[in-house]
Coordinates of C-alpha atoms in Angstrom, one line a residue:
M1391 CA 126.0 82.9 116.5
P1392 CA 122.9 83.7 114.4
Q1393 CA 121.4 87.3 115.4
P1394 CA 117.6 87.3 115.9
A1395 CA 115.9 87.6 112.5
G1396 CA 114.4 91.0 113.3
H1397 CA 117.7 92.8 114.1
R1398 CA 120.0 94.8 111.9
T1399 CA 123.0 92.7 111.1
G1400 CA 125.3 95.3 109.7
G1401 CA 127.6 93.7 106.9
S1402 CA 127.6 90.3 108.0
M1403 CA 125.3 87.7 106.2
N1404 CA 123.6 86.0 109.4
T1405 CA 123.5 82.1 109.1
L1406 CA 124.4 81.6 105.5
A1407 CA 127.3 82.5 103.3
A1408 CA 126.6 85.4 101.1
S1409 CA 127.1 83.4 97.7
H1410 CA 124.5 80.8 99.2
I1411 CA 122.1 83.3 99.8
A1412 CA 122.1 84.6 96.6
V1413 CA 121.7 81.0 95.0
V1414 CA 118.6 80.4 97.5
L1415 CA 117.1 83.9 96.9
L1416 CA 117.5 83.5 93.1
R1417 CA 115.9 80.2 93.4
A1418 CA 113.0 81.6 95.2
L1419 CA 112.6 84.2 92.7
H1420 CA 112.3 81.9 89.9
F1421 CA 110.0 79.7 91.5
A1422 CA 107.7 82.5 92.3
A1423 CA 108.1 84.1 88.8
D1424 CA 106.7 81.0 87.5
K1425 CA 104.1 80.2 90.0
H1426 CA 102.8 83.8 89.4
R1427 CA 103.5 84.2 85.8
D1428 CA 99.9 84.7 84.5
Q1429 CA 99.0 87.2 87.5
R1430 CA 99.0 91.0 87.7
R1431 CA 98.6 93.3 90.4
K1432 CA 95.1 95.1 90.9
G1433 CA 96.6 98.7 90.5
A1434 CA 96.0 100.8 87.6
E1435 CA 99.2 99.8 85.8
A1436 CA 98.5 95.9 86.3
S1437 CA 102.5 95.5 86.6
P1438 CA 103.5 91.8 86.8
Y1439 CA 102.9 90.2 90.1
I1440 CA 106.6 89.2 90.9
N1441 CA 107.1 93.0 91.2
H1442 CA 105.3 93.1 94.4
L1443 CA 107.4 90.0 95.8
I1444 CA 110.6 91.6 95.0
E1445 CA 109.5 94.8 96.6
V1446 CA 108.7 93.2 99.9
A1447 CA 112.0 91.4 99.9
E1448 CA 113.7 94.6 98.9
L1449 CA 111.7 96.6 101.8
L1450 CA 113.0 93.8 104.3
T1451 CA 116.5 94.3 103.3
R1452 CA 117.0 98.1 102.3
E1453 CA 114.9 99.6 105.0
G1454 CA 114.6 96.9 107.8
G1455 CA 118.2 95.5 107.5
I1456 CA 117.2 91.9 107.3
T1457 CA 119.8 89.6 105.6
D1458 CA 118.4 86.4 107.2
G1459 CA 117.8 83.9 104.1
V1460 CA 114.8 82.2 105.5
T1461 CA 113.2 85.4 105.9
L1462 CA 113.8 86.6 102.7
Q1463 CA 113.1 83.6 100.7
A1464 CA 109.3 83.4 102.3
A1465 CA 108.8 87.1 101.7
I1466 CA 109.4 86.2 98.0
L1467 CA 107.3 83.1 98.3
H1468 CA 104.6 84.6 100.7
D1469 CA 101.7 84.4 98.1
T1470 CA 102.4 81.1 96.6
L1471 CA 100.1 79.0 98.8
E1472 CA 97.5 81.6 98.7
D1473 CA 97.3 82.9 95.1
T1474 CA 98.5 79.8 93.1
Q1475 CA 98.3 76.1 92.9
T1476 CA 101.5 75.7 94.9
T1477 CA 101.2 73.1 97.9
P1478 CA 102.7 73.1 101.3
E1479 CA 104.6 69.4 100.4
E1480 CA 106.0 71.3 97.2
L1481 CA 107.3 74.1 99.1
E1482 CA 109.1 72.4 101.6
A1483 CA 110.4 69.8 99.0
V1484 CA 111.9 72.8 97.4
F1485 CA 113.0 75.4 100.0
G1486 CA 112.8 72.7 103.5
P1487 CA 110.3 72.8 106.2
E1488 CA 111.1 76.2 107.8
V1489 CA 110.5 78.3 104.6
R1490 CA 107.4 76.3 104.1
R1491 CA 106.3 76.9 107.7
L1492 CA 106.9 80.5 107.5
V1493 CA 105.2 80.9 104.1
E1494 CA 102.0 79.1 105.8
E1495 CA 102.1 81.4 108.9
V1496 CA 101.3 84.5 106.5
T1497 CA 98.9 82.7 104.5
D1498 CA 95.3 83.3 104.4
D1499 CA 92.7 80.7 104.0
K1500 CA 90.9 81.6 100.7
R1501 CA 88.0 79.6 101.6
L1502 CA 86.6 82.1 104.1
P1503 CA 84.9 85.4 102.8
R1504 CA 87.1 88.4 102.4
A1505 CA 85.8 90.1 105.5
E1506 CA 86.6 87.4 107.9
R1507 CA 90.1 86.9 106.4
K1508 CA 91.1 90.7 107.0
R1509 CA 89.6 90.1 110.3
L1510 CA 91.8 86.9 111.2
Q1511 CA 94.9 89.0 110.0
I1512 CA 94.2 91.4 112.7
E1513 CA 93.6 88.8 115.3
H1514 CA 96.4 86.6 114.4
A1515 CA 99.1 89.4 114.0
P1516 CA 100.2 89.7 117.6
H1517 CA 100.5 86.0 117.9
L1518 CA 103.0 85.7 114.8
S1519 CA 106.6 84.6 114.8
T1520 CA 109.2 87.6 114.7
R1521 CA 109.9 86.5 110.9
A1522 CA 106.1 86.5 110.0
K1523 CA 105.8 90.0 111.3
L1524 CA 108.5 91.2 109.4
I1525 CA 106.8 89.8 106.0
K1526 CA 103.5 91.4 107.3
L1527 CA 105.1 94.9 107.6
A1528 CA 106.9 94.7 104.6
D1529 CA 103.7 93.7 102.5
K1530 CA 101.6 96.0 104.0
I1531 CA 104.1 99.0 103.2
A1532 CA 104.2 97.8 99.5
N1533 CA 100.3 97.6 99.6
V1534 CA 99.9 101.0 101.0
H1535 CA 102.5 102.4 98.7
S1536 CA 100.7 101.0 95.7
L1537 CA 97.4 101.9 96.9
I1538 CA 98.4 105.8 97.0
H1539 CA 100.4 105.9 93.7
T1540 CA 98.8 103.2 91.4
P1541 CA 95.3 102.2 92.9
P1542 CA 92.8 100.0 91.4
A1543 CA 90.6 101.9 89.2
E1544 CA 87.4 101.0 90.7
W1545 CA 88.3 101.5 94.1
S1546 CA 86.4 104.4 95.9
G1547 CA 88.1 106.9 98.2
E1548 CA 86.1 105.2 101.0
R1549 CA 87.7 101.9 100.3
K1550 CA 91.2 103.3 100.2
Q1551 CA 90.3 104.7 103.8
E1552 CA 89.2 101.7 105.2
Y1553 CA 92.4 99.7 103.7
L1554 CA 94.5 102.1 105.6
D1555 CA 92.8 101.7 108.7
W1556 CA 93.2 98.1 108.2
S1557 CA 96.6 98.0 107.6
E1558 CA 97.0 100.1 110.6
R1559 CA 95.4 97.6 113.0
V1560 CA 97.3 94.4 111.6
V1561 CA 100.6 96.5 112.0
A1562 CA 99.5 97.4 115.5
G1563 CA 100.0 93.7 116.3
C1564 CA 103.3 93.4 114.5
R1565 CA 104.8 96.4 116.5
G1566 CA 108.0 95.6 118.4
S1567 CA 109.6 93.3 115.8
N1568 CA 111.8 96.0 113.8
E1569 CA 111.5 99.7 114.3
A1570 CA 112.7 100.8 111.0
L1571 CA 110.2 99.0 109.1
E1572 CA 107.4 100.5 111.3
R1573 CA 108.5 103.8 110.9
V1574 CA 108.2 103.1 107.1
H1575 CA 104.7 101.8 107.1
D1576 CA 103.5 105.0 109.5
K1577 CA 105.2 107.8 107.1
T1578 CA 103.6 105.7 104.0
V1579 CA 100.2 105.4 105.8
A1580 CA 100.6 109.2 106.8
E1581 CA 101.4 110.0 103.0
G1582 CA 98.2 108.1 102.1
R1583 CA 96.1 109.8 104.7
R1584 CA 97.2 113.2 103.1
I1585 CA 96.5 112.5 99.6
L1586 CA 93.0 110.9 100.5
G1587 CA 92.4 113.9 103.0
S1588 CA 91.4 111.3 105.7
V1589 CA 92.0 110.5 109.3
P1590 CA 92.6 107.6 111.3
S1591 CA 89.2 105.8 112.4
S1592 CA 88.6 106.4 116.0
G1593 CA 90.4 103.5 118.1
L1594 CA 92.6 102.5 115.7
R1595 CA 95.8 103.9 117.4

């Protein structure tokens, strides 16, 4: 019987055989690499955007013990609807309705102002599915790590501190989904605060 997506599964491969997992993940990587081919991260290194998507999926597996194929595919594809011309119909045609729904669940509405999108992430986090919470956790870990080590050149110290505060508020709504990922997030934010010399804003924890 399949184990819940948020639980460690040891050496087992959850609902899909290992060979099929490899096929679907490589297909997702190929798809995402093509869709994001002209995009770069905002950090000083301007690394290819696909690196971030690989990091999110790797964090889920290495730190969170996640081997669920749907979760890992959606992690790799999680920015395709938000940041490329990919449509939900295209995602479903290639990866099926489960993956499409999960990617939609973690997608912001880019028609809204940035401040409103950030507010809604905090508001929606407690109501996400377990799989979506896992992706949010890994995404925030990856983003905070990048902010600490390769921050955008134009970001002030205050803006970096505000991002750490916001990340904590989003993750607060995802707690209970995977303790290992939550610990990594907390450790990464604490490292960021040491480097920036900041403390959490009141009422955030």
